[in-house]
Short mmCIF file of C-alpha atoms and ligand atoms in Angstrom, two decimals:
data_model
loop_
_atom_site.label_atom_id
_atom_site.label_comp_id
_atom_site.label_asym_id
_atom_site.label_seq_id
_atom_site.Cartn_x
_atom_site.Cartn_y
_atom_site.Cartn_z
CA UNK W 1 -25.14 9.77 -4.76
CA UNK W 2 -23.40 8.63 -7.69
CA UNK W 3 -20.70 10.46 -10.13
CA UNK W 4 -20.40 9.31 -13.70
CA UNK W 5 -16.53 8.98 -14.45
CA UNK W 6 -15.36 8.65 -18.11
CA UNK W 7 -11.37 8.41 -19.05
CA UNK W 8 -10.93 6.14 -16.49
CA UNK W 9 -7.38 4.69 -15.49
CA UNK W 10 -6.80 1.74 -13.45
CA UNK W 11 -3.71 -0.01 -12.35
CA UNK W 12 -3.59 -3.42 -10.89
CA UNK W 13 -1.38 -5.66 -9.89
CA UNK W 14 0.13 -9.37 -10.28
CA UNK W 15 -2.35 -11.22 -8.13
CA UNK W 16 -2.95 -15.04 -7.06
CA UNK W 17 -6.63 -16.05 -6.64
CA UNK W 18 -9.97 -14.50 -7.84
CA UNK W 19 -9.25 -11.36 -10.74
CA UNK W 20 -9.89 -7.95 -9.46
CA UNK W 21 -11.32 -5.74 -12.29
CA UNK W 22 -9.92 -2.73 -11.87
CA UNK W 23 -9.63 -1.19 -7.60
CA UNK W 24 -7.02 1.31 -7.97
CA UNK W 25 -8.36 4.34 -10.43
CA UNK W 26 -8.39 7.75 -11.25
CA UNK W 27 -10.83 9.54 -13.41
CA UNK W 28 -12.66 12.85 -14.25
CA UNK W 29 -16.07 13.34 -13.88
CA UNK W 30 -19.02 13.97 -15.85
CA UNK W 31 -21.96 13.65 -13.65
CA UNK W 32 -22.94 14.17 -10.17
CA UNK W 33 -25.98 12.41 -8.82
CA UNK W 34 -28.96 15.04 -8.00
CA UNK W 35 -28.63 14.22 -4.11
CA UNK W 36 -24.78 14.84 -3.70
CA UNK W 37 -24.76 17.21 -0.71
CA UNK W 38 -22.02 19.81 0.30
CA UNK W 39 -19.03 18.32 -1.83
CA UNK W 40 -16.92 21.04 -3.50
CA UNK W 41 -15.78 18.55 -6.31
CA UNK W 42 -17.06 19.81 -9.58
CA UNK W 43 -17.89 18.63 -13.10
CA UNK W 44 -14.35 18.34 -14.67
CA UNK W 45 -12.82 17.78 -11.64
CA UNK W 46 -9.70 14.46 -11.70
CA UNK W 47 -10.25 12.41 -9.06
CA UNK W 48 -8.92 9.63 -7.31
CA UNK W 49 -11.26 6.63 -6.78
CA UNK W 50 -10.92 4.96 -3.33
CA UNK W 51 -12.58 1.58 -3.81
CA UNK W 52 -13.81 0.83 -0.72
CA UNK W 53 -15.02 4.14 1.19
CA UNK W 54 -17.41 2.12 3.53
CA UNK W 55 -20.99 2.84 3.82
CA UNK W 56 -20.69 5.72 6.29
CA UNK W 57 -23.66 3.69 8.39
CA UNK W 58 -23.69 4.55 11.92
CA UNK W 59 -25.48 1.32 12.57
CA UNK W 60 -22.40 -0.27 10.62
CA UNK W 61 -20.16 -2.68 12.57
CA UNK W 62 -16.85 -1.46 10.61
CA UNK W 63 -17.43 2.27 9.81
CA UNK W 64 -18.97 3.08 13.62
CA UNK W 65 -15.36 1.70 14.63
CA UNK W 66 -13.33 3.93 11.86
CA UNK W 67 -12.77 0.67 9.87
CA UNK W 68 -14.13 1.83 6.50
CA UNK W 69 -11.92 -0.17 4.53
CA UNK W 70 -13.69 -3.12 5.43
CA UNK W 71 -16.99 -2.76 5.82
CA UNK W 72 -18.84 -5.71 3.98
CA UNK W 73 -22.45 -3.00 2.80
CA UNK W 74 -20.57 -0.15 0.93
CA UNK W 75 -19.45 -1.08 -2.75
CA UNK W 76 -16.01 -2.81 -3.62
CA UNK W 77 -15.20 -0.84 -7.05
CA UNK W 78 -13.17 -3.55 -8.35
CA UNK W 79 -12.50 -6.26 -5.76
CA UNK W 80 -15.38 -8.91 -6.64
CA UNK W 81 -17.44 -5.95 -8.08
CA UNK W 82 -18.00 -4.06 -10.73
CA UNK W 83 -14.56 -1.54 -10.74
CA UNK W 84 -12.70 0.88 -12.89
CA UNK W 85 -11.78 -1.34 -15.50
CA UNK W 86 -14.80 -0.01 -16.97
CA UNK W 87 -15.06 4.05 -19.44
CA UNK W 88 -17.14 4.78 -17.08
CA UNK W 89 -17.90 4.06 -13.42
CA UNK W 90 -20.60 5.13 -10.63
CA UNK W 91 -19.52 5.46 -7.32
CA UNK W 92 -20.21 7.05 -4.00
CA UNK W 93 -18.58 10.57 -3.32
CA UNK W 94 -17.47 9.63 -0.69
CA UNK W 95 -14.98 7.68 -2.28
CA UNK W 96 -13.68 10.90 -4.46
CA UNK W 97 -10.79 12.71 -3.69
CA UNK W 98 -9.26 15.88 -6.21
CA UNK W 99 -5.88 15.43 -7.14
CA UNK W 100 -3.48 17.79 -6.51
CA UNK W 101 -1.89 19.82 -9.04
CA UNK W 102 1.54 18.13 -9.99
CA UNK W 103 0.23 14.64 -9.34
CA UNK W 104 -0.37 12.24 -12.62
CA UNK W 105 -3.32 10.35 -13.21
CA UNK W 106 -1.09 7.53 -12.94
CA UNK W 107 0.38 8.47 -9.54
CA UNK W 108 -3.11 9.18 -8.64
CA UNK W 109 -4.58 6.04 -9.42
CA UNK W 110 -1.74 3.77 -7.38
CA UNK W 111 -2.07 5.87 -4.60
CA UNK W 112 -5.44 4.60 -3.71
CA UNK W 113 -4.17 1.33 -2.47
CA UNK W 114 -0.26 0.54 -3.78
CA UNK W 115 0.72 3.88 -1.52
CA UNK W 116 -2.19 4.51 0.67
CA UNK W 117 -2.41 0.81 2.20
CA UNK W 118 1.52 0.93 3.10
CA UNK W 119 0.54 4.39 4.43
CA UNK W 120 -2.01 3.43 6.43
CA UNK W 121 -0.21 0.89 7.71
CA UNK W 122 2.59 2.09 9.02
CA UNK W 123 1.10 5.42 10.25
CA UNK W 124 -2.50 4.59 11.72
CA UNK W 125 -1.38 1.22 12.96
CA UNK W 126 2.39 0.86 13.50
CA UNK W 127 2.63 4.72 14.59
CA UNK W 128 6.17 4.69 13.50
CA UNK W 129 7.90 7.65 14.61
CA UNK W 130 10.60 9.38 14.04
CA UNK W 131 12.99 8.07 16.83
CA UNK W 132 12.24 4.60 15.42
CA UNK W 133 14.59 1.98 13.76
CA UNK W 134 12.79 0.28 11.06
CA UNK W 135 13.51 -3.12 9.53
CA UNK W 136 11.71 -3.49 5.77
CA UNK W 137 11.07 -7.01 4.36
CA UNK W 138 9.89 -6.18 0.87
CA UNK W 139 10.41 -3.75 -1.95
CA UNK W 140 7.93 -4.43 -4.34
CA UNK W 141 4.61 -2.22 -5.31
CA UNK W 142 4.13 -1.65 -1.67
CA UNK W 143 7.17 -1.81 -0.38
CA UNK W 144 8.84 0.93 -2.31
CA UNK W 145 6.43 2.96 -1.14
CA UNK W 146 6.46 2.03 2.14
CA UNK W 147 10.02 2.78 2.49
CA UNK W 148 9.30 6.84 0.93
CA UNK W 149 7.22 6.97 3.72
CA UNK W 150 9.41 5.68 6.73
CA UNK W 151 11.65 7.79 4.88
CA UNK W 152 9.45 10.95 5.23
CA UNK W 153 9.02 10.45 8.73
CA UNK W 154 12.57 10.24 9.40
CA UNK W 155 13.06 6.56 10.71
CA UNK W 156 16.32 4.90 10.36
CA UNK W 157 15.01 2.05 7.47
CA UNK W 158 17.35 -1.06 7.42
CA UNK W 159 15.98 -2.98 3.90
CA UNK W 160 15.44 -6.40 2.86
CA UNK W 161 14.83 -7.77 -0.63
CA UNK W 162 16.42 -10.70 -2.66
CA UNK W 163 16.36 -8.38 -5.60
CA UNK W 164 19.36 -6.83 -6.55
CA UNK W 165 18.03 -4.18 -8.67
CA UNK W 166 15.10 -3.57 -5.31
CA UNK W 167 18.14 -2.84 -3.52
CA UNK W 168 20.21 -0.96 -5.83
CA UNK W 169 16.59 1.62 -6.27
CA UNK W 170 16.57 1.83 -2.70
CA UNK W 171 20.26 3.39 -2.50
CA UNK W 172 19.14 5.58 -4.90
CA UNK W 173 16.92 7.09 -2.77
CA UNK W 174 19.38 7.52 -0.50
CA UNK W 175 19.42 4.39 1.92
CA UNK W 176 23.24 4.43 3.34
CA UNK W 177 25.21 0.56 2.26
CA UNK W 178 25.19 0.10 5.96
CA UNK W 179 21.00 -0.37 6.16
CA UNK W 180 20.86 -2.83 3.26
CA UNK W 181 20.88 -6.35 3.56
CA UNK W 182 23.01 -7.91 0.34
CA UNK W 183 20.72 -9.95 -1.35
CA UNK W 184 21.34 -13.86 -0.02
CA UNK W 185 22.36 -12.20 2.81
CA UNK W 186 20.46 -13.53 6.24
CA UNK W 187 18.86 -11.12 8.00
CA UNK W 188 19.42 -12.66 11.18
CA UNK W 189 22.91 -12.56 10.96
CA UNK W 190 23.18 -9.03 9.28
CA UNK W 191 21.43 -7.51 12.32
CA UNK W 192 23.83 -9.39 15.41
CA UNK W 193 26.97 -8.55 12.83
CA UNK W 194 25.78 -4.98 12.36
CA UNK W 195 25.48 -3.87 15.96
CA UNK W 196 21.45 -3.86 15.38
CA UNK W 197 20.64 -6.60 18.12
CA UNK W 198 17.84 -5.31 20.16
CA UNK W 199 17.76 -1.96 18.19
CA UNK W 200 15.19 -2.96 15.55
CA UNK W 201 12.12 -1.23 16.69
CA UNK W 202 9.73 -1.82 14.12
CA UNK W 203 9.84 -4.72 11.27
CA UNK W 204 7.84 -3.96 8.42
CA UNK W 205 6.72 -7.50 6.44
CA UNK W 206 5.38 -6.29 3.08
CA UNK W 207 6.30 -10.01 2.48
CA UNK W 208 4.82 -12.50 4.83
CA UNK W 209 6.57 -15.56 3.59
CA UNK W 210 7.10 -18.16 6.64
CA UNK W 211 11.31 -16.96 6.21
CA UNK W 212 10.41 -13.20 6.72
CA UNK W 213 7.83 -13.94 9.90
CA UNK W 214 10.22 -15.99 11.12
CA UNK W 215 13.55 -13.36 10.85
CA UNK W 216 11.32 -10.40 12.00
CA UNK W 217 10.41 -12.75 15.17
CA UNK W 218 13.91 -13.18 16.06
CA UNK W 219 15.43 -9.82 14.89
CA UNK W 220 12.97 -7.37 16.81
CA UNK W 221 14.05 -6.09 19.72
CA UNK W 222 12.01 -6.59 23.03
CA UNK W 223 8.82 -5.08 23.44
CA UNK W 224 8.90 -3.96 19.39
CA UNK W 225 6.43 -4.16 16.77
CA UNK W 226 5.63 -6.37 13.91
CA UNK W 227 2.97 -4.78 11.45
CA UNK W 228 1.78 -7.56 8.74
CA UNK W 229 0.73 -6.31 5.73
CA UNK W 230 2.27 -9.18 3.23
CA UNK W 231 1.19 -12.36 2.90
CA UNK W 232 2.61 -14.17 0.50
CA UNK W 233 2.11 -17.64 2.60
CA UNK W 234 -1.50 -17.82 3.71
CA UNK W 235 0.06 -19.03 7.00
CA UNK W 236 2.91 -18.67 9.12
CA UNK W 237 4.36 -19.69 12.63
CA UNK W 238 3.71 -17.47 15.35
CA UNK W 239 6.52 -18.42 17.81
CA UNK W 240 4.35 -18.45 21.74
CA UNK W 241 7.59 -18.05 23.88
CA UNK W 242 9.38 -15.40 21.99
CA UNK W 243 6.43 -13.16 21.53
CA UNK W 244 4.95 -13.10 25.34
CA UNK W 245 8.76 -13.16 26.50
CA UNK W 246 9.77 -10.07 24.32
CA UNK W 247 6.04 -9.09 24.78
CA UNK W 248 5.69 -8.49 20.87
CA UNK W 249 2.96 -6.78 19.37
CA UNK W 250 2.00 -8.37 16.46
CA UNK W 251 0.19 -5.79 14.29
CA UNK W 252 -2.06 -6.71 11.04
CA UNK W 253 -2.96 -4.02 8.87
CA UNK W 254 -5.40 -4.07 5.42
CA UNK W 255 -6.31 -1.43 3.08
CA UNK W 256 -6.76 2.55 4.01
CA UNK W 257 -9.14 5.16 4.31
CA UNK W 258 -10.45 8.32 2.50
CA UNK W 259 -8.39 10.72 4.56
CA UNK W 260 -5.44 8.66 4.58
CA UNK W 261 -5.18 8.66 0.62
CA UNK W 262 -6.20 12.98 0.92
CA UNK W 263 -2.62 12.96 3.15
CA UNK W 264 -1.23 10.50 0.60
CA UNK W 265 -1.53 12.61 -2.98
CA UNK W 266 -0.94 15.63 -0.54
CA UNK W 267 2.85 13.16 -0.28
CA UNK W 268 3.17 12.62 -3.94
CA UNK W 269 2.42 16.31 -5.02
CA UNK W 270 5.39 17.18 -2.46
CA UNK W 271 7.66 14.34 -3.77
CA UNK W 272 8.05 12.84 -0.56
CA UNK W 273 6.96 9.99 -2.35
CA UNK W 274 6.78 9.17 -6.28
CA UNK W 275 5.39 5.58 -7.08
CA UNK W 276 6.80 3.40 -9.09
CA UNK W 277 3.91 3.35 -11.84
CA UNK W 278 4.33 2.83 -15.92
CA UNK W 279 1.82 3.84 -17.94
CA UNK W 280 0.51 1.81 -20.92
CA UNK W 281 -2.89 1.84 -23.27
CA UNK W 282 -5.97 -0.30 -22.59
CA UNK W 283 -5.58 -2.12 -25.83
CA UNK W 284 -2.62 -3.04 -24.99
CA UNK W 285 -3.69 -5.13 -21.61
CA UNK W 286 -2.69 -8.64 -23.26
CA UNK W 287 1.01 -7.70 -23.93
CA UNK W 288 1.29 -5.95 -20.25
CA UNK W 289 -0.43 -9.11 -18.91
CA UNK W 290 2.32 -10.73 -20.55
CA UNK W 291 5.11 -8.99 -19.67
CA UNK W 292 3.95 -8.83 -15.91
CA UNK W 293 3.67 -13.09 -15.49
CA UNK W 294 7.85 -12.65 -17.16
CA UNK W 295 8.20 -10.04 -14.39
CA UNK W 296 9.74 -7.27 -16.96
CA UNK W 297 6.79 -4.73 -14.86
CA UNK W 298 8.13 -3.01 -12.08
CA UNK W 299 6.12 -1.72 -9.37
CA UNK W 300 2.71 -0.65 -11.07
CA UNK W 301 1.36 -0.44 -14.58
CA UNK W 302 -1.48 2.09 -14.94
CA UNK W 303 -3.62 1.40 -18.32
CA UNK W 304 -5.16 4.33 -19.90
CA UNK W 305 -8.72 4.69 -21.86
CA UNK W 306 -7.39 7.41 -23.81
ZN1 ZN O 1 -20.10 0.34 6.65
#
Protein backbone atom coordinates (compact mmCIF):
# COMPACT_ATOMS: atom_id res chain seq x y z
CA UNK A 1 0.00 0.00 0.00
CA UNK A 2 2.52 2.48 -0.61
CA UNK A 3 2.60 5.72 -3.08
CA UNK A 4 5.92 7.01 -4.31
CA UNK A 5 5.83 10.94 -3.87
CA UNK A 6 8.51 13.06 -5.65
CA UNK A 7 8.49 17.16 -5.39
CA UNK A 8 7.92 16.91 -1.99
CA UNK A 9 7.31 20.07 0.32
CA UNK A 10 7.53 20.10 3.96
CA UNK A 11 7.14 22.79 6.48
CA UNK A 12 8.17 22.55 10.04
CA UNK A 13 8.35 24.42 12.76
CA UNK A 14 10.65 26.02 15.64
CA UNK A 15 10.76 23.07 17.98
CA UNK A 16 12.49 22.24 21.50
CA UNK A 17 13.62 18.60 21.93
CA UNK A 18 14.27 15.69 19.46
CA UNK A 19 14.29 17.15 15.37
CA UNK A 20 11.33 16.14 13.39
CA UNK A 21 12.36 15.52 9.73
CA UNK A 22 9.85 16.72 7.87
CA UNK A 23 5.64 15.81 9.32
CA UNK A 24 3.76 18.40 7.58
CA UNK A 25 3.98 17.74 3.51
CA UNK A 26 2.45 17.91 0.36
CA UNK A 27 3.47 16.13 -2.74
CA UNK A 28 2.40 14.56 -6.12
CA UNK A 29 2.56 11.18 -6.84
CA UNK A 30 4.28 8.87 -9.01
CA UNK A 31 3.49 5.44 -7.90
CA UNK A 32 0.77 3.55 -6.35
CA UNK A 33 1.55 0.27 -4.67
CA UNK A 34 -0.07 -2.85 -6.70
CA UNK A 35 -2.52 -3.59 -3.64
CA UNK A 36 -4.06 0.00 -3.24
CA UNK A 37 -7.79 -0.82 -3.25
CA UNK A 38 -10.78 1.51 -4.21
CA UNK A 39 -8.90 4.99 -3.86
CA UNK A 40 -9.83 7.43 -6.64
CA UNK A 41 -6.43 9.33 -6.23
CA UNK A 42 -4.51 8.98 -9.41
CA UNK A 43 -0.95 9.15 -10.77
CA UNK A 44 -0.37 12.99 -10.92
CA UNK A 45 -2.62 13.64 -8.39
CA UNK A 46 -1.16 16.70 -5.34
CA UNK A 47 -1.71 15.46 -2.23
CA UNK A 48 -1.56 16.30 1.21
CA UNK A 49 0.45 13.94 3.48
CA UNK A 50 -1.15 13.34 6.94
CA UNK A 51 1.71 11.91 8.99
CA UNK A 52 0.15 9.89 11.26
CA UNK A 53 -3.09 8.17 9.65
CA UNK A 54 -3.05 5.25 12.25
CA UNK A 55 -2.93 1.72 11.28
CA UNK A 56 -6.65 1.30 10.60
CA UNK A 57 -6.29 -2.11 12.96
CA UNK A 58 -9.46 -3.11 14.44
CA UNK A 59 -7.51 -4.97 17.05
CA UNK A 60 -5.73 -1.45 17.60
CA UNK A 61 -6.15 0.19 21.03
CA UNK A 62 -6.19 3.89 19.43
CA UNK A 63 -7.81 3.52 15.96
CA UNK A 64 -10.82 0.98 17.39
CA UNK A 65 -11.50 4.20 19.67
CA UNK A 66 -11.28 6.89 16.58
CA UNK A 67 -7.87 8.00 18.00
CA UNK A 68 -5.79 7.60 14.81
CA UNK A 69 -3.55 10.29 15.53
CA UNK A 70 -1.97 8.37 18.09
CA UNK A 71 -1.76 5.08 17.50
CA UNK A 72 1.87 3.84 18.36
CA UNK A 73 1.83 0.66 14.95
CA UNK A 74 1.01 2.95 11.91
CA UNK A 75 4.10 5.04 10.58
CA UNK A 76 5.09 8.61 11.95
CA UNK A 77 6.23 10.30 8.47
CA UNK A 78 8.45 12.63 10.11
CA UNK A 79 8.09 12.61 13.91
CA UNK A 80 11.04 10.10 14.96
CA UNK A 81 10.70 8.48 11.45
CA UNK A 82 11.60 8.65 8.28
CA UNK A 83 9.27 11.93 6.88
CA UNK A 84 8.94 14.28 3.99
CA UNK A 85 12.08 15.90 4.28
CA UNK A 86 13.00 13.38 1.85
CA UNK A 87 12.34 13.76 -2.84
CA UNK A 88 10.58 11.11 -2.31
CA UNK A 89 8.47 9.39 0.35
CA UNK A 90 6.31 6.02 0.77
CA UNK A 91 3.40 6.15 2.71
CA UNK A 92 0.07 4.56 3.38
CA UNK A 93 -3.01 5.91 1.32
CA UNK A 94 -4.62 6.26 3.83
CA UNK A 95 -2.75 9.12 4.79
CA UNK A 96 -3.44 10.93 1.18
CA UNK A 97 -5.79 13.48 0.72
CA UNK A 98 -6.24 15.60 -3.03
CA UNK A 99 -6.00 19.12 -2.69
CA UNK A 100 -8.48 21.22 -3.74
CA UNK A 101 -8.23 23.43 -6.60
CA UNK A 102 -7.20 27.00 -5.30
CA UNK A 103 -5.21 25.60 -2.41
CA UNK A 104 -1.11 25.95 -2.64
CA UNK A 105 1.16 23.29 -2.02
CA UNK A 106 2.25 25.39 0.70
CA UNK A 107 -1.20 25.87 2.28
CA UNK A 108 -1.55 22.25 1.71
CA UNK A 109 1.33 21.09 3.43
CA UNK A 110 0.62 23.29 6.90
CA UNK A 111 -2.70 22.19 6.90
CA UNK A 112 -1.83 18.72 7.89
CA UNK A 113 -0.97 19.64 11.38
CA UNK A 114 -0.36 23.77 11.84
CA UNK A 115 -4.35 24.05 10.78
CA UNK A 116 -5.74 20.65 11.15
CA UNK A 117 -4.51 20.06 14.92
CA UNK A 118 -6.12 23.59 16.01
CA UNK A 119 -9.07 22.24 13.98
CA UNK A 120 -9.40 19.26 15.52
CA UNK A 121 -9.15 20.67 18.57
CA UNK A 122 -11.48 22.99 18.89
CA UNK A 123 -14.17 21.19 16.81
CA UNK A 124 -13.96 17.33 17.76
CA UNK A 125 -13.01 18.10 21.31
CA UNK A 126 -14.01 21.59 22.54
CA UNK A 127 -17.30 21.48 20.24
CA UNK A 128 -17.25 25.19 20.19
CA UNK A 129 -20.32 26.52 18.85
CA UNK A 130 -21.57 29.25 17.60
CA UNK A 131 -23.35 30.81 20.71
CA UNK A 132 -19.95 30.50 22.42
CA UNK A 133 -17.57 33.24 23.83
CA UNK A 134 -14.09 32.27 23.22
CA UNK A 135 -10.97 33.42 25.03
CA UNK A 136 -7.54 32.71 22.74
CA UNK A 137 -4.13 32.52 24.51
CA UNK A 138 -1.80 32.33 21.55
CA UNK A 139 -1.34 33.58 18.03
CA UNK A 140 1.40 31.84 16.70
CA UNK A 141 1.46 28.89 13.85
CA UNK A 142 -1.50 27.44 15.55
CA UNK A 143 -3.03 30.01 16.96
CA UNK A 144 -3.68 32.11 13.93
CA UNK A 145 -5.30 29.45 12.66
CA UNK A 146 -7.17 28.59 15.39
CA UNK A 147 -8.68 31.91 15.60
CA UNK A 148 -9.92 31.60 11.39
CA UNK A 149 -11.63 28.84 12.64
CA UNK A 150 -13.53 30.14 15.83
CA UNK A 151 -13.98 32.78 13.43
CA UNK A 152 -15.75 30.53 10.83
CA UNK A 153 -17.95 29.17 13.28
CA UNK A 154 -19.09 32.40 14.44
CA UNK A 155 -17.85 32.56 18.17
CA UNK A 156 -17.26 35.81 19.79
CA UNK A 157 -13.02 35.37 20.01
CA UNK A 158 -11.53 37.66 22.79
CA UNK A 159 -7.41 37.32 21.90
CA UNK A 160 -4.36 37.13 23.84
CA UNK A 161 -0.75 37.51 22.68
CA UNK A 162 2.25 39.62 23.98
CA UNK A 163 2.99 40.35 20.38
CA UNK A 164 2.07 43.47 19.09
CA UNK A 165 2.27 42.74 15.53
CA UNK A 166 0.02 39.00 16.61
CA UNK A 167 -2.44 41.43 17.63
CA UNK A 168 -2.36 44.03 15.12
CA UNK A 169 -2.86 40.64 12.25
CA UNK A 170 -5.65 39.64 14.26
CA UNK A 171 -7.58 43.13 13.77
CA UNK A 172 -6.94 42.68 10.42
CA UNK A 173 -8.99 39.95 10.19
CA UNK A 174 -11.49 41.68 11.64
CA UNK A 175 -11.32 41.10 15.55
CA UNK A 176 -13.24 44.38 17.01
CA UNK A 177 -10.43 46.62 19.68
CA UNK A 178 -12.89 45.59 22.28
CA UNK A 179 -11.83 41.51 22.08
CA UNK A 180 -8.09 42.19 22.21
CA UNK A 181 -6.10 42.17 25.12
CA UNK A 182 -3.18 45.11 24.72
CA UNK A 183 -0.14 43.40 24.90
CA UNK A 184 1.20 43.67 28.85
CA UNK A 185 -2.18 43.87 29.45
CA UNK A 186 -3.48 41.11 32.26
CA UNK A 187 -5.96 39.06 31.19
CA UNK A 188 -7.48 38.75 34.41
CA UNK A 189 -8.14 42.17 34.78
CA UNK A 190 -9.18 42.85 31.06
CA UNK A 191 -12.01 40.32 31.45
CA UNK A 192 -13.66 41.80 35.18
CA UNK A 193 -12.95 45.52 33.47
CA UNK A 194 -14.59 44.47 30.22
CA UNK A 195 -17.91 43.18 31.50
CA UNK A 196 -16.60 39.47 30.48
CA UNK A 197 -16.74 37.96 34.14
CA UNK A 198 -18.46 34.70 33.92
CA UNK A 199 -19.09 35.12 30.11
CA UNK A 200 -15.92 33.39 28.86
CA UNK A 201 -17.19 30.10 27.70
CA UNK A 202 -14.38 28.51 26.20
CA UNK A 203 -10.46 29.43 26.74
CA UNK A 204 -8.38 28.27 24.08
CA UNK A 205 -4.43 27.77 25.44
CA UNK A 206 -2.39 27.39 22.24
CA UNK A 207 0.20 28.48 24.92
CA UNK A 208 0.34 26.44 28.03
CA UNK A 209 2.81 28.50 29.95
CA UNK A 210 2.06 28.20 33.91
CA UNK A 211 0.70 32.35 33.40
CA UNK A 212 -1.85 31.31 30.65
CA UNK A 213 -3.19 27.97 32.73
CA UNK A 214 -3.32 29.96 35.46
CA UNK A 215 -5.51 33.20 33.80
CA UNK A 216 -7.75 30.71 31.84
CA UNK A 217 -8.43 29.00 35.43
CA UNK A 218 -9.58 32.12 36.89
CA UNK A 219 -11.16 33.87 33.82
CA UNK A 220 -13.60 30.96 32.68
CA UNK A 221 -16.81 31.18 33.63
CA UNK A 222 -18.51 28.32 35.70
CA UNK A 223 -19.08 25.12 34.26
CA UNK A 224 -16.78 26.29 30.94
CA UNK A 225 -14.16 24.64 29.09
CA UNK A 226 -10.47 24.68 28.94
CA UNK A 227 -9.05 22.77 25.77
CA UNK A 228 -5.02 22.40 26.08
CA UNK A 229 -3.34 22.20 23.10
CA UNK A 230 0.00 24.39 24.06
CA UNK A 231 2.49 23.47 26.16
CA UNK A 232 5.10 25.52 26.34
CA UNK A 233 5.83 24.50 30.22
CA UNK A 234 5.91 20.73 30.44
CA UNK A 235 3.88 21.34 33.64
CA UNK A 236 1.46 23.50 35.12
CA UNK A 237 -0.84 23.95 38.29
CA UNK A 238 -4.13 22.56 38.11
CA UNK A 239 -5.97 24.60 40.81
CA UNK A 240 -8.40 21.44 42.87
CA UNK A 241 -10.96 23.96 44.39
CA UNK A 242 -11.62 26.17 41.48
CA UNK A 243 -12.04 23.44 38.97
CA UNK A 244 -14.59 20.97 41.00
CA UNK A 245 -16.24 24.32 42.38
CA UNK A 246 -16.80 25.85 38.82
CA UNK A 247 -16.93 22.13 37.73
CA UNK A 248 -14.33 22.85 34.82
CA UNK A 249 -13.69 20.62 32.13
CA UNK A 250 -10.31 20.51 31.44
CA UNK A 251 -9.93 19.33 27.82
CA UNK A 252 -6.43 18.07 26.19
CA UNK A 253 -6.32 17.76 22.63
CA UNK A 254 -3.18 16.36 20.17
CA UNK A 255 -2.89 16.10 16.55
CA UNK A 256 -6.00 15.36 13.95
CA UNK A 257 -7.35 12.97 11.72
CA UNK A 258 -7.71 12.16 7.95
CA UNK A 259 -11.20 13.55 7.68
CA UNK A 260 -10.56 16.41 9.78
CA UNK A 261 -7.67 17.74 7.41
CA UNK A 262 -10.40 16.63 4.07
CA UNK A 263 -12.83 19.47 6.02
CA UNK A 264 -9.68 21.52 6.61
CA UNK A 265 -8.27 22.20 2.74
CA UNK A 266 -12.13 22.06 1.99
CA UNK A 267 -11.60 25.66 4.68
CA UNK A 268 -8.60 26.98 2.93
CA UNK A 269 -9.95 26.51 -0.72
CA UNK A 270 -13.06 28.66 0.65
CA UNK A 271 -10.79 31.23 2.43
CA UNK A 272 -12.32 30.74 5.61
CA UNK A 273 -8.95 30.22 6.55
CA UNK A 274 -5.46 31.13 4.77
CA UNK A 275 -2.31 30.04 6.85
CA UNK A 276 0.26 31.98 7.54
CA UNK A 277 2.97 29.95 5.44
CA UNK A 278 6.25 31.47 3.43
CA UNK A 279 7.67 29.59 1.00
CA UNK A 280 11.45 29.17 0.55
CA UNK A 281 13.93 26.54 -1.46
CA UNK A 282 15.44 23.41 0.11
CA UNK A 283 18.92 24.70 -0.38
CA UNK A 284 18.22 27.32 1.33
CA UNK A 285 17.25 25.40 4.83
CA UNK A 286 20.48 26.84 6.71
CA UNK A 287 19.57 30.58 6.19
CA UNK A 288 15.67 29.82 7.11
CA UNK A 289 17.04 27.83 10.10
CA UNK A 290 18.68 30.94 10.81
CA UNK A 291 16.32 33.37 10.45
CA UNK A 292 13.67 31.23 12.42
CA UNK A 293 16.11 30.89 15.94
CA UNK A 294 16.16 35.36 15.27
CA UNK A 295 12.37 34.92 14.98
CA UNK A 296 12.20 37.07 11.53
CA UNK A 297 9.69 33.63 10.34
CA UNK A 298 6.24 34.14 10.92
CA UNK A 299 3.84 31.46 11.24
CA UNK A 300 5.18 28.62 8.81
CA UNK A 301 7.96 28.28 6.29
CA UNK A 302 7.25 25.62 3.64
CA UNK A 303 10.67 24.49 1.77
CA UNK A 304 10.34 23.42 -1.72
CA UNK A 305 12.35 20.52 -3.77
CA UNK A 306 11.80 22.30 -6.85
ZN1 LIG B 1 -3.65 1.83 15.09
Amino acid sequence: MAIEIPKTMFAWRKHKGNPEPGHEGCGRIVQIGTEVKGSNLRVGDLVALHAVPGCAGEDCPECSRDLSQICERGHHSGIGQDGFYAPYATIDIRGAVLVPDGVTPAEAAVATDAVNTAYHAIHRRGEVKKTETTFLFGLGGLGFNALQIVMDIGARVIVCDIREDCLENAAKLGVPASDIVPAGKSPQEFVVENGLAGKIDTVLDFVGTHQTFEDSQHIVRRGGKLLCIGSLDTENTIHMKIGTRKRLSYIFSYGGQVRDLEEVLQLIKTRAISPQVEEGRLEDFPAVLKALGEGKVKGRMALMHE
